[in-house]
PDB file of C-alpha atoms in Angstrom:
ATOM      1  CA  UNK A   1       0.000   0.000   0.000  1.00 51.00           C
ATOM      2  CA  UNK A   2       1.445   3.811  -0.917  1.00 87.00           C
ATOM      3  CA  UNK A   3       2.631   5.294   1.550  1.00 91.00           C
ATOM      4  CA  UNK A   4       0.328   8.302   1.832  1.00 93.00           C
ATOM      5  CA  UNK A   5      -2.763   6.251   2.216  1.00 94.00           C
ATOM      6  CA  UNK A   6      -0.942   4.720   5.249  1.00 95.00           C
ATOM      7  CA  UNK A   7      -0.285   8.806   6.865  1.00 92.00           C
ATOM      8  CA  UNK A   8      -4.094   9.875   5.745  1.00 92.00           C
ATOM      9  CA  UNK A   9      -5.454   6.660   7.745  1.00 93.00           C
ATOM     10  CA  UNK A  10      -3.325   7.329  10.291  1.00 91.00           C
ATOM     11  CA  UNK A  11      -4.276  11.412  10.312  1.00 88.00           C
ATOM     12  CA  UNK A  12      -7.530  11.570  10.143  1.00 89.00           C
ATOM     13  CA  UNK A  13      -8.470   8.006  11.702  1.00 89.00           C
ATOM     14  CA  UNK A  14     -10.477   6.569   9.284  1.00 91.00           C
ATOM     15  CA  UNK A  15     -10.101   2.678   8.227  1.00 92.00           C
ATOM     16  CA  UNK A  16      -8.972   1.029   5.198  1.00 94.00           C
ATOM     17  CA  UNK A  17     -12.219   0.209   3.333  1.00 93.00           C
ATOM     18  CA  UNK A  18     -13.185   4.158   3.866  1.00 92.00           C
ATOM     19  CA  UNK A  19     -10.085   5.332   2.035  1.00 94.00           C
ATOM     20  CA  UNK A  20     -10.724   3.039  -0.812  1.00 94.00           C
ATOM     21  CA  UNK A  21     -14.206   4.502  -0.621  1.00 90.00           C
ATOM     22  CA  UNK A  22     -12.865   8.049  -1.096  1.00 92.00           C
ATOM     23  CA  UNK A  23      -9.821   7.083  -3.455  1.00 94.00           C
ATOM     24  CA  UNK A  24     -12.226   4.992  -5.735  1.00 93.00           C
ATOM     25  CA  UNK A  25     -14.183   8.538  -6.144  1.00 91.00           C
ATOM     26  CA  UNK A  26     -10.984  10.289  -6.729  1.00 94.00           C
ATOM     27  CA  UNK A  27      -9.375  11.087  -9.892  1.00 96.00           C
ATOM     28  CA  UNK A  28      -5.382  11.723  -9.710  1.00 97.00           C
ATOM     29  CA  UNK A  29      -3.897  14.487 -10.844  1.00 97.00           C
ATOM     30  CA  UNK A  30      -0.581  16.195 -11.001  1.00 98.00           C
ATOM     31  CA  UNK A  31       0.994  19.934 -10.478  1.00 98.00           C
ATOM     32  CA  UNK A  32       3.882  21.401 -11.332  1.00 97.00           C
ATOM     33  CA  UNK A  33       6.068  23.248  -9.151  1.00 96.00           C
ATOM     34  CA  UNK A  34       4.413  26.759  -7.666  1.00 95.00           C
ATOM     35  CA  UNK A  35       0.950  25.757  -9.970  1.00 97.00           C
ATOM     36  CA  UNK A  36      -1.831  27.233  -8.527  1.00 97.00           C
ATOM     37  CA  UNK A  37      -4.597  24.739  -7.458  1.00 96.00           C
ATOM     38  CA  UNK A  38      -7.038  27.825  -5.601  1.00 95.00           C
ATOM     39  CA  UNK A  39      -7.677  31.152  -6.532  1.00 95.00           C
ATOM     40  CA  UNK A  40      -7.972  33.894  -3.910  1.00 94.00           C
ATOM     41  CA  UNK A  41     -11.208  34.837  -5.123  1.00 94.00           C
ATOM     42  CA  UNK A  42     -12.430  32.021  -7.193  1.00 93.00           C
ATOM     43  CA  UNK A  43     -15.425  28.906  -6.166  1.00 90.00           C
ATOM     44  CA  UNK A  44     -13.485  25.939  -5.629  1.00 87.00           C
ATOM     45  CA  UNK A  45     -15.039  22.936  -3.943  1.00 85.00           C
ATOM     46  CA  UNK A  46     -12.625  20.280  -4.575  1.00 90.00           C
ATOM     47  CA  UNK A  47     -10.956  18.525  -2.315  1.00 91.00           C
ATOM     48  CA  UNK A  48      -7.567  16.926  -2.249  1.00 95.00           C
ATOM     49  CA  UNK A  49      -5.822  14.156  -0.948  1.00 95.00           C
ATOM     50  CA  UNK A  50      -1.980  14.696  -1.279  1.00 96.00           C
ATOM     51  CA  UNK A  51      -0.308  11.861  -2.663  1.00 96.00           C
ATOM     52  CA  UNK A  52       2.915  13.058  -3.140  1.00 95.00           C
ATOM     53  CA  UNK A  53       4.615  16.688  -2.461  1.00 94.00           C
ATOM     54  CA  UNK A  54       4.257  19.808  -0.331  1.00 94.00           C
ATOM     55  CA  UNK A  55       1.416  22.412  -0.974  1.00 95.00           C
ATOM     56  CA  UNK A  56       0.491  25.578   0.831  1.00 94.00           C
ATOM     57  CA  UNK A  57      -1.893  27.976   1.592  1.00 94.00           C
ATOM     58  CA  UNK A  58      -1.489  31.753   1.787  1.00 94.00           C
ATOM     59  CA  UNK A  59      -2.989  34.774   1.793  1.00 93.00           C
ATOM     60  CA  UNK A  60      -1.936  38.388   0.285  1.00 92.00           C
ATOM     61  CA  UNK A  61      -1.976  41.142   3.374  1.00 88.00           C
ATOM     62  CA  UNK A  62      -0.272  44.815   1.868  1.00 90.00           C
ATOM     63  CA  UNK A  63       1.057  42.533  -0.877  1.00 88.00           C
ATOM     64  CA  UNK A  64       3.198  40.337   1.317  1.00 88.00           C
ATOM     65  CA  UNK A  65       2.501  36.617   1.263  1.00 91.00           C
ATOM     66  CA  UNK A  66       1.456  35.130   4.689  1.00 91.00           C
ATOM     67  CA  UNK A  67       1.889  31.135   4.857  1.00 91.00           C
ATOM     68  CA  UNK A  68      -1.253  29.924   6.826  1.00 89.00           C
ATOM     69  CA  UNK A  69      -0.701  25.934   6.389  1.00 89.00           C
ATOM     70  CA  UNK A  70       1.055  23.430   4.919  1.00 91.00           C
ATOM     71  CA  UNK A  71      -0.223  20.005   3.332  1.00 92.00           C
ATOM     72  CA  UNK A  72       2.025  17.451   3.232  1.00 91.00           C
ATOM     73  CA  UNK A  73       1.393  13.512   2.266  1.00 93.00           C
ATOM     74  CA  UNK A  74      -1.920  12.134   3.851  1.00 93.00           C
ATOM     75  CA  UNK A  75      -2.861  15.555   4.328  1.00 92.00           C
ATOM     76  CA  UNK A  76      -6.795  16.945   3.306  1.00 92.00           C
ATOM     77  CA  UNK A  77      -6.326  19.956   0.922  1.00 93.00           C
ATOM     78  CA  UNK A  78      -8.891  22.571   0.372  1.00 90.00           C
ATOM     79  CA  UNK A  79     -10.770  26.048   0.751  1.00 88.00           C
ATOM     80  CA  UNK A  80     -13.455  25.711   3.528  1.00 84.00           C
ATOM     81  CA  UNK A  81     -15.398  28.409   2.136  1.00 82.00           C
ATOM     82  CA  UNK A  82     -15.341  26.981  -1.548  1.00 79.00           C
ATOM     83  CA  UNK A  83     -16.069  23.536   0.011  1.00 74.00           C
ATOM     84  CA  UNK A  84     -18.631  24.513   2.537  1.00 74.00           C
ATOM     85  CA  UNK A  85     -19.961  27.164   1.359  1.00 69.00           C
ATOM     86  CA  UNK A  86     -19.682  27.313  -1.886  1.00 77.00           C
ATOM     87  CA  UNK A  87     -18.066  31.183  -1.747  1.00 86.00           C
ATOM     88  CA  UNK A  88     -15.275  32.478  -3.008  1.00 91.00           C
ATOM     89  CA  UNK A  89     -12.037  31.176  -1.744  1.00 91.00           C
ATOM     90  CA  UNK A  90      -9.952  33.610   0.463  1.00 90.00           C
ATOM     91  CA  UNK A  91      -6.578  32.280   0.050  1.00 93.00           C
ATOM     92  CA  UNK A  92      -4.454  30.736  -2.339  1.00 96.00           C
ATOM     93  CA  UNK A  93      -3.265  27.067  -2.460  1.00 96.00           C
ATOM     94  CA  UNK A  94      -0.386  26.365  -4.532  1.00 97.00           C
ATOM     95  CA  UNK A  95       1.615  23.328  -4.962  1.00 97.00           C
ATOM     96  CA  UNK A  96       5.792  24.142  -3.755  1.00 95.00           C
ATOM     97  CA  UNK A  97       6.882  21.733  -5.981  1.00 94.00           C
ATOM     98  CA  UNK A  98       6.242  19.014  -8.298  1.00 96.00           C
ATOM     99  CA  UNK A  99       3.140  16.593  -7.165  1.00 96.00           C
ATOM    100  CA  UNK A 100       0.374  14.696  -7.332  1.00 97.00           C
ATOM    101  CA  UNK A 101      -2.955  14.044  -5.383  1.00 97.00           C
ATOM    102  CA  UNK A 102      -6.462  12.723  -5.416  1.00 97.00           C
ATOM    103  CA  UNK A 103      -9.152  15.211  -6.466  1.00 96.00           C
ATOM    104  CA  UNK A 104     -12.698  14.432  -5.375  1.00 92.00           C
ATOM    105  CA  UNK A 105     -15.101  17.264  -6.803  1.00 87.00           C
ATOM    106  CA  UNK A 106     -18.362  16.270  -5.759  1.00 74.00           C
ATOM    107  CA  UNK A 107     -17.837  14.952  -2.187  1.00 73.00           C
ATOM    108  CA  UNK A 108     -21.167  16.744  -0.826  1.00 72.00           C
ATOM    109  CA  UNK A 109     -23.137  14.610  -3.120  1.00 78.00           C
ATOM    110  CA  UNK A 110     -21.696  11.436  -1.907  1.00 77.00           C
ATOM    111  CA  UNK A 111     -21.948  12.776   2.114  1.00 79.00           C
ATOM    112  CA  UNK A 112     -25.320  12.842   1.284  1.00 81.00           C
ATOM    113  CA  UNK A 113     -26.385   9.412  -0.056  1.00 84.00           C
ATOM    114  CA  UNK A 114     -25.908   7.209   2.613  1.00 85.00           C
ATOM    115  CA  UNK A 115     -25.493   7.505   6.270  1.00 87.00           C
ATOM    116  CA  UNK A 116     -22.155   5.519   5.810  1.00 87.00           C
ATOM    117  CA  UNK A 117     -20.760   7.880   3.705  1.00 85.00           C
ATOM    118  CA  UNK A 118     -22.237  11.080   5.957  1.00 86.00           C
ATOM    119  CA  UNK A 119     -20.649   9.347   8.885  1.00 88.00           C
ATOM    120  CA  UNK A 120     -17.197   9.800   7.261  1.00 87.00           C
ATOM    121  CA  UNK A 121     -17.271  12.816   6.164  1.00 84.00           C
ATOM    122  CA  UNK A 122     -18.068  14.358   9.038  1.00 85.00           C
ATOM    123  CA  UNK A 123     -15.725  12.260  10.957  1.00 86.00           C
ATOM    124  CA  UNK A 124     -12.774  13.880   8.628  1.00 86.00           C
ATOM    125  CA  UNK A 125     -14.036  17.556   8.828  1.00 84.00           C
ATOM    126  CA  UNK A 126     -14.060  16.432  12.832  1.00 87.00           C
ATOM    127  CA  UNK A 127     -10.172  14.997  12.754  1.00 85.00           C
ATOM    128  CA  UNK A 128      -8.939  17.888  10.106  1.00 82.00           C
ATOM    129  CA  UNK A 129     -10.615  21.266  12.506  1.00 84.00           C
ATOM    130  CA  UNK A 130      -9.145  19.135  15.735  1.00 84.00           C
ATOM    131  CA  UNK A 131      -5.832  18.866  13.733  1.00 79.00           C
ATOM    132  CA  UNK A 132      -5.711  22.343  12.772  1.00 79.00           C
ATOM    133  CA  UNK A 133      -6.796  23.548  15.933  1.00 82.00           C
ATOM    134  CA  UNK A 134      -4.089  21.902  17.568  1.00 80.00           C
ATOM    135  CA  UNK A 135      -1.436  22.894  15.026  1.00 77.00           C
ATOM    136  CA  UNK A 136      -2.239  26.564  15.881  1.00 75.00           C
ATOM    137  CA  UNK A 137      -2.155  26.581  19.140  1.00 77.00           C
ATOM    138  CA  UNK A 138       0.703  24.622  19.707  1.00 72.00           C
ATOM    139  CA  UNK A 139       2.849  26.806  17.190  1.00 70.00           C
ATOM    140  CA  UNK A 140       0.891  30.612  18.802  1.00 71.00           C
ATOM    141  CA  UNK A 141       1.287  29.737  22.773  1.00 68.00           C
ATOM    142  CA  UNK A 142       5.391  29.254  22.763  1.00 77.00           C
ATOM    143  CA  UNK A 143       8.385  31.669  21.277  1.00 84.00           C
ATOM    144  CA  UNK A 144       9.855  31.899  18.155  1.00 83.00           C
ATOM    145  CA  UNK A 145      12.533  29.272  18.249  1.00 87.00           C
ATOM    146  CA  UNK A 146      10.199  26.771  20.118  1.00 87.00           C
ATOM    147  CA  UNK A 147       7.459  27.064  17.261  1.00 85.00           C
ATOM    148  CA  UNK A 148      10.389  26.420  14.534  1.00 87.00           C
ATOM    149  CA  UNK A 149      11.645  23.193  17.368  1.00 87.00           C
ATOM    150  CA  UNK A 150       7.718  22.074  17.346  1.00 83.00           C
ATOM    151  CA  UNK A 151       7.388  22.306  13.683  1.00 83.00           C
ATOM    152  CA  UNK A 152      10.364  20.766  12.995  1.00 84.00           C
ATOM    153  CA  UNK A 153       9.027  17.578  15.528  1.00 84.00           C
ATOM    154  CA  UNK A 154       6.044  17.175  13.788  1.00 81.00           C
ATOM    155  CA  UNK A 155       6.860  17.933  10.058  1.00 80.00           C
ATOM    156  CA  UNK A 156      10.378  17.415   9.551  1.00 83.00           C
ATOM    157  CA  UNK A 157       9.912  17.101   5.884  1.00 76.00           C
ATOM    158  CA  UNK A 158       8.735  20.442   5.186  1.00 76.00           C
ATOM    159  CA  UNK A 159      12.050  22.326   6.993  1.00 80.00           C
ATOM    160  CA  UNK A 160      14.277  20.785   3.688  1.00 81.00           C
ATOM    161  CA  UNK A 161      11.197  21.299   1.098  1.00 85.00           C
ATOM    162  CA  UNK A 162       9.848  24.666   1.805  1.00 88.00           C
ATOM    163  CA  UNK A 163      11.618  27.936   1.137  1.00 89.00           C
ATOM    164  CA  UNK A 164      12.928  29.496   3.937  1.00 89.00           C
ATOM    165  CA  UNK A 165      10.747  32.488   3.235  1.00 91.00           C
ATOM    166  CA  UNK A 166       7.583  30.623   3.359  1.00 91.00           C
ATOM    167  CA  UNK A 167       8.507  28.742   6.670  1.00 89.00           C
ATOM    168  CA  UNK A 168       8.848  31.994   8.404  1.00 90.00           C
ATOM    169  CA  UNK A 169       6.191  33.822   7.267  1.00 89.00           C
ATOM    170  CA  UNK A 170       4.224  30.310   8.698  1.00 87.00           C
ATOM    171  CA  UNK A 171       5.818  30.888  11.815  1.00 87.00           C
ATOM    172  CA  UNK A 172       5.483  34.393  12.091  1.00 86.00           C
ATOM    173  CA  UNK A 173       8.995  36.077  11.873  1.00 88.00           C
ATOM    174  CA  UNK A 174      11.328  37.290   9.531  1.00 90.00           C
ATOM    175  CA  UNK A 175      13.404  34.864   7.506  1.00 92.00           C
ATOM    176  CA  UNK A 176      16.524  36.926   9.209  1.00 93.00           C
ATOM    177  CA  UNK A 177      14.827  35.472  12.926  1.00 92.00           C
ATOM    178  CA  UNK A 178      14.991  32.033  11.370  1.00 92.00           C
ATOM    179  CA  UNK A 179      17.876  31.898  10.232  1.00 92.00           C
ATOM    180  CA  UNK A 180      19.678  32.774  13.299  1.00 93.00           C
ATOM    181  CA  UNK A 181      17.518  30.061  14.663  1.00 92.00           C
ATOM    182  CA  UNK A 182      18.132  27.736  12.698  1.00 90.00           C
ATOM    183  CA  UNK A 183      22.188  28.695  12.962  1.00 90.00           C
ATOM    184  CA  UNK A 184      21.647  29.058  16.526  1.00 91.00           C
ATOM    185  CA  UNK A 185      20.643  24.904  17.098  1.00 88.00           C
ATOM    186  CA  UNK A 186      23.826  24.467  14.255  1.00 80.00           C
ATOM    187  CA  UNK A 187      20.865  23.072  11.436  1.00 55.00           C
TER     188      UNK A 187
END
Protein backbone atom coordinates (compact mmCIF):
# COMPACT_ATOMS: atom_id res chain seq x y z
CA UNK A 1 0.00 0.00 0.00
CA UNK A 2 1.44 3.81 -0.92
CA UNK A 3 2.63 5.29 1.55
CA UNK A 4 0.33 8.30 1.83
CA UNK A 5 -2.76 6.25 2.22
CA UNK A 6 -0.94 4.72 5.25
CA UNK A 7 -0.28 8.81 6.86
CA UNK A 8 -4.09 9.88 5.75
CA UNK A 9 -5.45 6.66 7.75
CA UNK A 10 -3.32 7.33 10.29
CA UNK A 11 -4.28 11.41 10.31
CA UNK A 12 -7.53 11.57 10.14
CA UNK A 13 -8.47 8.01 11.70
CA UNK A 14 -10.48 6.57 9.28
CA UNK A 15 -10.10 2.68 8.23
CA UNK A 16 -8.97 1.03 5.20
CA UNK A 17 -12.22 0.21 3.33
CA UNK A 18 -13.18 4.16 3.87
CA UNK A 19 -10.08 5.33 2.03
CA UNK A 20 -10.72 3.04 -0.81
CA UNK A 21 -14.21 4.50 -0.62
CA UNK A 22 -12.86 8.05 -1.10
CA UNK A 23 -9.82 7.08 -3.46
CA UNK A 24 -12.23 4.99 -5.73
CA UNK A 25 -14.18 8.54 -6.14
CA UNK A 26 -10.98 10.29 -6.73
CA UNK A 27 -9.38 11.09 -9.89
CA UNK A 28 -5.38 11.72 -9.71
CA UNK A 29 -3.90 14.49 -10.84
CA UNK A 30 -0.58 16.20 -11.00
CA UNK A 31 0.99 19.93 -10.48
CA UNK A 32 3.88 21.40 -11.33
CA UNK A 33 6.07 23.25 -9.15
CA UNK A 34 4.41 26.76 -7.67
CA UNK A 35 0.95 25.76 -9.97
CA UNK A 36 -1.83 27.23 -8.53
CA UNK A 37 -4.60 24.74 -7.46
CA UNK A 38 -7.04 27.82 -5.60
CA UNK A 39 -7.68 31.15 -6.53
CA UNK A 40 -7.97 33.89 -3.91
CA UNK A 41 -11.21 34.84 -5.12
CA UNK A 42 -12.43 32.02 -7.19
CA UNK A 43 -15.42 28.91 -6.17
CA UNK A 44 -13.48 25.94 -5.63
CA UNK A 45 -15.04 22.94 -3.94
CA UNK A 46 -12.62 20.28 -4.58
CA UNK A 47 -10.96 18.52 -2.31
CA UNK A 48 -7.57 16.93 -2.25
CA UNK A 49 -5.82 14.16 -0.95
CA UNK A 50 -1.98 14.70 -1.28
CA UNK A 51 -0.31 11.86 -2.66
CA UNK A 52 2.92 13.06 -3.14
CA UNK A 53 4.62 16.69 -2.46
CA UNK A 54 4.26 19.81 -0.33
CA UNK A 55 1.42 22.41 -0.97
CA UNK A 56 0.49 25.58 0.83
CA UNK A 57 -1.89 27.98 1.59
CA UNK A 58 -1.49 31.75 1.79
CA UNK A 59 -2.99 34.77 1.79
CA UNK A 60 -1.94 38.39 0.28
CA UNK A 61 -1.98 41.14 3.37
CA UNK A 62 -0.27 44.81 1.87
CA UNK A 63 1.06 42.53 -0.88
CA UNK A 64 3.20 40.34 1.32
CA UNK A 65 2.50 36.62 1.26
CA UNK A 66 1.46 35.13 4.69
CA UNK A 67 1.89 31.13 4.86
CA UNK A 68 -1.25 29.92 6.83
CA UNK A 69 -0.70 25.93 6.39
CA UNK A 70 1.06 23.43 4.92
CA UNK A 71 -0.22 20.01 3.33
CA UNK A 72 2.03 17.45 3.23
CA UNK A 73 1.39 13.51 2.27
CA UNK A 74 -1.92 12.13 3.85
CA UNK A 75 -2.86 15.55 4.33
CA UNK A 76 -6.79 16.94 3.31
CA UNK A 77 -6.33 19.96 0.92
CA UNK A 78 -8.89 22.57 0.37
CA UNK A 79 -10.77 26.05 0.75
CA UNK A 80 -13.46 25.71 3.53
CA UNK A 81 -15.40 28.41 2.14
CA UNK A 82 -15.34 26.98 -1.55
CA UNK A 83 -16.07 23.54 0.01
CA UNK A 84 -18.63 24.51 2.54
CA UNK A 85 -19.96 27.16 1.36
CA UNK A 86 -19.68 27.31 -1.89
CA UNK A 87 -18.07 31.18 -1.75
CA UNK A 88 -15.28 32.48 -3.01
CA UNK A 89 -12.04 31.18 -1.74
CA UNK A 90 -9.95 33.61 0.46
CA UNK A 91 -6.58 32.28 0.05
CA UNK A 92 -4.45 30.74 -2.34
CA UNK A 93 -3.27 27.07 -2.46
CA UNK A 94 -0.39 26.36 -4.53
CA UNK A 95 1.61 23.33 -4.96
CA UNK A 96 5.79 24.14 -3.76
CA UNK A 97 6.88 21.73 -5.98
CA UNK A 98 6.24 19.01 -8.30
CA UNK A 99 3.14 16.59 -7.16
CA UNK A 100 0.37 14.70 -7.33
CA UNK A 101 -2.96 14.04 -5.38
CA UNK A 102 -6.46 12.72 -5.42
CA UNK A 103 -9.15 15.21 -6.47
CA UNK A 104 -12.70 14.43 -5.37
CA UNK A 105 -15.10 17.26 -6.80
CA UNK A 106 -18.36 16.27 -5.76
CA UNK A 107 -17.84 14.95 -2.19
CA UNK A 108 -21.17 16.74 -0.83
CA UNK A 109 -23.14 14.61 -3.12
CA UNK A 110 -21.70 11.44 -1.91
CA UNK A 111 -21.95 12.78 2.11
CA UNK A 112 -25.32 12.84 1.28
CA UNK A 113 -26.38 9.41 -0.06
CA UNK A 114 -25.91 7.21 2.61
CA UNK A 115 -25.49 7.51 6.27
CA UNK A 116 -22.16 5.52 5.81
CA UNK A 117 -20.76 7.88 3.70
CA UNK A 118 -22.24 11.08 5.96
CA UNK A 119 -20.65 9.35 8.89
CA UNK A 120 -17.20 9.80 7.26
CA UNK A 121 -17.27 12.82 6.16
CA UNK A 122 -18.07 14.36 9.04
CA UNK A 123 -15.73 12.26 10.96
CA UNK A 124 -12.77 13.88 8.63
CA UNK A 125 -14.04 17.56 8.83
CA UNK A 126 -14.06 16.43 12.83
CA UNK A 127 -10.17 15.00 12.75
CA UNK A 128 -8.94 17.89 10.11
CA UNK A 129 -10.62 21.27 12.51
CA UNK A 130 -9.14 19.13 15.74
CA UNK A 131 -5.83 18.87 13.73
CA UNK A 132 -5.71 22.34 12.77
CA UNK A 133 -6.80 23.55 15.93
CA UNK A 134 -4.09 21.90 17.57
CA UNK A 135 -1.44 22.89 15.03
CA UNK A 136 -2.24 26.56 15.88
CA UNK A 137 -2.15 26.58 19.14
CA UNK A 138 0.70 24.62 19.71
CA UNK A 139 2.85 26.81 17.19
CA UNK A 140 0.89 30.61 18.80
CA UNK A 141 1.29 29.74 22.77
CA UNK A 142 5.39 29.25 22.76
CA UNK A 143 8.38 31.67 21.28
CA UNK A 144 9.85 31.90 18.16
CA UNK A 145 12.53 29.27 18.25
CA UNK A 146 10.20 26.77 20.12
CA UNK A 147 7.46 27.06 17.26
CA UNK A 148 10.39 26.42 14.53
CA UNK A 149 11.64 23.19 17.37
CA UNK A 150 7.72 22.07 17.35
CA UNK A 151 7.39 22.31 13.68
CA UNK A 152 10.36 20.77 13.00
CA UNK A 153 9.03 17.58 15.53
CA UNK A 154 6.04 17.17 13.79
CA UNK A 155 6.86 17.93 10.06
CA UNK A 156 10.38 17.42 9.55
CA UNK A 157 9.91 17.10 5.88
CA UNK A 158 8.74 20.44 5.19
CA UNK A 159 12.05 22.33 6.99
CA UNK A 160 14.28 20.79 3.69
CA UNK A 161 11.20 21.30 1.10
CA UNK A 162 9.85 24.67 1.80
CA UNK A 163 11.62 27.94 1.14
CA UNK A 164 12.93 29.50 3.94
CA UNK A 165 10.75 32.49 3.23
CA UNK A 166 7.58 30.62 3.36
CA UNK A 167 8.51 28.74 6.67
CA UNK A 168 8.85 31.99 8.40
CA UNK A 169 6.19 33.82 7.27
CA UNK A 170 4.22 30.31 8.70
CA UNK A 171 5.82 30.89 11.82
CA UNK A 172 5.48 34.39 12.09
CA UNK A 173 8.99 36.08 11.87
CA UNK A 174 11.33 37.29 9.53
CA UNK A 175 13.40 34.86 7.51
CA UNK A 176 16.52 36.93 9.21
CA UNK A 177 14.83 35.47 12.93
CA UNK A 178 14.99 32.03 11.37
CA UNK A 179 17.88 31.90 10.23
CA UNK A 180 19.68 32.77 13.30
CA UNK A 181 17.52 30.06 14.66
CA UNK A 182 18.13 27.74 12.70
CA UNK A 183 22.19 28.70 12.96
CA UNK A 184 21.65 29.06 16.53
CA UNK A 185 20.64 24.90 17.10
CA UNK A 186 23.83 24.47 14.26
CA UNK A 187 20.87 23.07 11.44
Amino acid sequence: MEQFVQRFIQKYNITQQEADMLLAESVPVEFSRSEKIVNEGEINSDLYIVSHGVWRAYRLKDGIEMSMWFAIEGSLAFSVTGYAGEQASKLFIESLNRSQAHRISRLCELFSQSQEWADLGRRLIEQHAMYAETEWNDLWAVSAKERYLCLLKKMPELIQQIPLKHLASYLSMTPQSLSRIRASLGR
